[in-house]
mmCIF file of C-alpha atoms in Angstrom:
data_model
loop_
_atom_site.group_PDB
_atom_site.id
_atom_site.type_symbol
_atom_site.label_atom_id
_atom_site.label_comp_id
_atom_site.label_asym_id
_atom_site.label_seq_id
_atom_site.Cartn_x
_atom_site.Cartn_y
_atom_site.Cartn_z
ATOM 1 C CA MET B 17 0.132 0.110 0.110
ATOM 2 C CA ASN B 18 1.130 3.542 -0.820
ATOM 3 C CA ILE B 19 0.204 6.363 1.531
ATOM 4 C CA ASP B 20 -0.105 10.001 -0.344
ATOM 5 C CA TRP B 21 1.231 11.912 2.250
ATOM 6 C CA THR B 22 0.741 14.772 0.753
ATOM 7 C CA HIS B 23 -3.387 14.659 0.421
ATOM 8 C CA PHE B 24 -3.497 12.750 4.012
ATOM 9 C CA THR B 25 -5.053 14.826 6.512
ATOM 10 C CA PRO B 26 -6.182 13.056 9.527
ATOM 11 C CA TRP B 27 -6.537 16.199 11.512
ATOM 12 C CA SER B 28 -8.675 18.060 9.199
ATOM 13 C CA SER B 29 -10.648 14.750 8.546
ATOM 14 C CA LEU B 30 -10.984 14.418 12.211
ATOM 15 C CA SER B 31 -11.757 17.714 12.699
ATOM 16 C CA GLY B 32 -14.693 17.971 9.989
ATOM 17 C CA GLY B 33 -15.913 14.192 11.237
ATOM 18 C CA ILE B 34 -16.807 16.134 14.623
ATOM 19 C CA ILE B 35 -18.386 19.051 13.023
ATOM 20 C CA LEU B 36 -20.519 16.770 11.215
ATOM 21 C CA GLY B 37 -21.563 14.716 14.232
ATOM 22 C CA VAL B 38 -22.352 17.582 16.399
ATOM 23 C CA ALA B 39 -24.544 19.590 13.560
ATOM 24 C CA SER B 40 -26.166 16.255 12.737
ATOM 25 C CA ALA B 41 -26.762 15.806 16.626
ATOM 26 C CA LEU B 42 -28.152 19.690 16.862
ATOM 27 C CA PHE B 43 -30.239 19.114 13.883
ATOM 28 C CA ILE B 44 -31.950 16.171 15.192
ATOM 29 C CA LEU B 45 -32.692 17.741 18.682
ATOM 30 C CA ILE B 46 -33.659 21.289 17.413
ATOM 31 C CA ASN B 47 -35.533 20.069 14.375
ATOM 32 C CA GLY B 48 -36.629 16.395 15.351
ATOM 33 C CA ARG B 49 -35.379 15.504 11.721
ATOM 34 C CA VAL B 50 -32.026 13.360 10.496
ATOM 35 C CA LEU B 51 -29.399 15.346 8.562
ATOM 36 C CA GLY B 52 -29.197 13.686 5.400
ATOM 37 C CA ILE B 53 -28.537 15.298 2.104
ATOM 38 C CA SER B 54 -30.965 13.416 0.236
ATOM 39 C CA GLY B 55 -33.618 13.412 1.998
ATOM 40 C CA ILE B 56 -33.386 17.025 2.504
ATOM 41 C CA LEU B 57 -33.172 17.614 -1.095
ATOM 42 C CA GLY B 58 -35.634 14.946 -1.906
ATOM 43 C CA GLY B 59 -38.393 16.606 0.295
ATOM 44 C CA LEU B 60 -38.361 19.480 -2.439
ATOM 45 C CA LEU B 61 -39.782 17.170 -5.047
ATOM 46 C CA PRO B 62 -42.716 17.667 -4.583
ATOM 47 C CA PRO B 63 -42.626 20.721 -2.394
ATOM 48 C CA LYS B 64 -44.685 20.891 0.796
ATOM 49 C CA ALA B 65 -46.230 23.642 2.362
ATOM 50 C CA GLY B 66 -44.352 24.999 5.309
ATOM 51 C CA ASP B 67 -41.516 22.480 4.510
ATOM 52 C CA THR B 68 -39.840 24.572 1.835
ATOM 53 C CA ILE B 69 -38.128 27.392 3.163
ATOM 54 C CA TRP B 70 -35.690 25.626 5.587
ATOM 55 C CA ARG B 71 -34.937 23.014 2.839
ATOM 56 C CA LEU B 72 -33.647 25.620 0.466
ATOM 57 C CA ALA B 73 -31.821 27.507 3.435
ATOM 58 C CA PHE B 74 -29.910 24.559 4.132
ATOM 59 C CA LEU B 75 -29.133 23.500 0.702
ATOM 60 C CA ALA B 76 -28.333 27.404 0.295
ATOM 61 C CA GLY B 77 -25.696 27.116 3.282
ATOM 62 C CA MET B 78 -24.441 24.060 1.793
ATOM 63 C CA PHE B 79 -23.353 25.642 -1.379
ATOM 64 C CA ALA B 80 -22.411 28.821 0.286
ATOM 65 C CA ALA B 81 -20.041 27.281 2.791
ATOM 66 C CA PRO B 82 -17.093 26.406 0.549
ATOM 67 C CA TRP B 83 -17.453 30.526 -1.187
ATOM 68 C CA ILE B 84 -17.344 31.865 2.429
ATOM 69 C CA PHE B 85 -14.509 29.577 3.533
ATOM 70 C CA THR B 86 -12.208 30.343 0.302
ATOM 71 C CA THR B 87 -13.022 34.106 0.912
ATOM 72 C CA LEU B 88 -12.252 33.899 4.556
ATOM 73 C CA ALA B 89 -9.216 31.214 4.852
ATOM 74 C CA PRO B 90 -6.131 32.179 4.277
ATOM 75 C CA PRO B 91 -4.923 31.299 0.831
ATOM 76 C CA GLU B 92 -2.563 28.397 2.311
ATOM 77 C CA PHE B 93 -5.847 26.891 3.869
ATOM 78 C CA VAL B 94 -7.526 26.728 0.575
ATOM 79 C CA THR B 95 -6.335 23.866 -2.122
ATOM 80 C CA ALA B 96 -8.712 22.987 -5.237
ATOM 81 C CA PRO B 97 -9.266 18.570 -5.608
ATOM 82 C CA GLN B 98 -8.020 17.081 -8.347
ATOM 83 C CA ILE B 99 -10.483 15.659 -10.162
ATOM 84 C CA ASP B 100 -9.121 13.198 -13.099
ATOM 85 C CA ALA B 101 -12.901 12.511 -15.066
ATOM 86 C CA ASP B 102 -14.915 14.656 -17.654
ATOM 87 C CA THR B 103 -18.037 16.200 -17.115
ATOM 88 C CA VAL B 104 -19.810 13.808 -18.728
ATOM 89 C CA MET B 105 -18.667 10.959 -16.460
ATOM 90 C CA LEU B 106 -19.425 13.519 -13.197
ATOM 91 C CA VAL B 107 -22.890 13.974 -14.304
ATOM 92 C CA ILE B 108 -23.208 10.548 -14.500
ATOM 93 C CA ALA B 109 -21.969 9.912 -11.525
ATOM 94 C CA GLY B 110 -23.880 12.434 -10.125
ATOM 95 C CA LEU B 111 -27.354 10.469 -11.273
ATOM 96 C CA LEU B 112 -26.120 7.057 -9.997
ATOM 97 C CA VAL B 113 -25.361 8.242 -6.886
ATOM 98 C CA GLY B 114 -28.823 10.270 -6.618
ATOM 99 C CA LEU B 115 -30.669 6.689 -7.955
ATOM 100 C CA GLY B 116 -28.752 5.080 -5.211
ATOM 101 C CA THR B 117 -30.011 7.398 -2.639
ATOM 102 C CA ARG B 118 -33.461 6.703 -3.574
ATOM 103 C CA TYR B 119 -33.355 2.792 -3.651
ATOM 104 C CA GLY B 120 -31.027 3.007 -0.094
ATOM 105 C CA SER B 121 -33.909 5.174 1.312
ATOM 106 C CA GLY B 122 -30.832 7.490 2.266
ATOM 107 C CA CYS B 123 -27.318 8.678 1.637
ATOM 108 C CA THR B 124 -24.102 7.563 3.518
ATOM 109 C CA SER B 125 -24.782 11.102 5.789
ATOM 110 C CA GLY B 126 -28.304 9.907 6.615
ATOM 111 C CA HIS B 127 -27.696 6.559 7.251
ATOM 112 C CA GLY B 128 -23.463 6.561 8.595
ATOM 113 C CA VAL B 129 -23.707 9.314 10.898
ATOM 114 C CA CYS B 130 -27.280 9.659 11.840
ATOM 115 C CA GLY B 131 -28.890 6.041 11.292
ATOM 116 C CA LEU B 132 -25.883 4.569 13.066
ATOM 117 C CA SER B 133 -26.155 6.788 16.215
ATOM 118 C CA ARG B 134 -29.652 5.922 16.518
ATOM 119 C CA MET B 135 -28.783 2.444 16.306
ATOM 120 C CA SER B 136 -30.753 1.625 13.252
ATOM 121 C CA PRO B 137 -30.638 -1.826 11.943
ATOM 122 C CA ARG B 138 -31.493 -0.734 8.302
ATOM 123 C CA SER B 139 -29.075 2.171 8.539
ATOM 124 C CA LEU B 140 -26.071 -0.644 9.449
ATOM 125 C CA VAL B 141 -27.174 -2.819 6.307
ATOM 126 C CA ALA B 142 -27.125 0.161 4.155
ATOM 127 C CA THR B 143 -23.613 1.437 5.564
ATOM 128 C CA ILE B 144 -22.173 -2.294 5.349
ATOM 129 C CA SER B 145 -23.515 -2.087 1.638
ATOM 130 C CA PHE B 146 -21.776 1.330 1.267
ATOM 131 C CA MET B 147 -18.577 0.460 2.658
ATOM 132 C CA ALA B 148 -18.424 -2.716 0.518
ATOM 133 C CA ALA B 149 -19.007 -1.466 -2.748
ATOM 134 C CA GLY B 150 -16.539 1.014 -2.166
ATOM 135 C CA PHE B 151 -13.982 -1.548 -1.469
ATOM 136 C CA LEU B 152 -14.741 -3.556 -4.600
ATOM 137 C CA THR B 153 -14.721 -0.290 -6.862
ATOM 138 C CA VAL B 154 -11.554 0.425 -5.679
ATOM 139 C CA TYR B 155 -10.406 -2.983 -5.926
ATOM 140 C CA ILE B 156 -11.502 -3.508 -9.296
ATOM 141 C CA VAL B 157 -10.761 -0.255 -10.853
ATOM 142 C CA ARG B 158 -6.811 -0.583 -9.315
ATOM 143 C CA HIS B 159 -6.015 -4.140 -9.474
ATOM 144 C CA LEU B 160 -8.329 -5.441 -12.555
ATOM 145 C CA PHE B 161 -7.980 -2.393 -15.206
#
């Protein structure tokens, strides 16, 4: 195994995980809802009266956060990710993720962070499935192609 030490960021990953966990806990305590992105986005289709504004505000905050970070953070903290795929591949990947979240009744954030913390058996099965599919995909891409 070869670790890319340049992009290995255990402390920022740990702090990001803690922030996500705290945000998820606060969201469910304050709103009584699970902080799953696919559920929040999916709840807009079709929109329900009285349930749209907070969903749009959440999604706007999610899209605004990177822009705010790059504007306020020192330049040495801002690094652009390198994506080795063309636009068509990214669109196909996005559609497959969306399809998977519909079939899986939620996304990795909903099941992995919120569902496991609530000890949901369905979320445990979903998270194991997500991880197994990820492991298998990496193995196939790295060793068979």
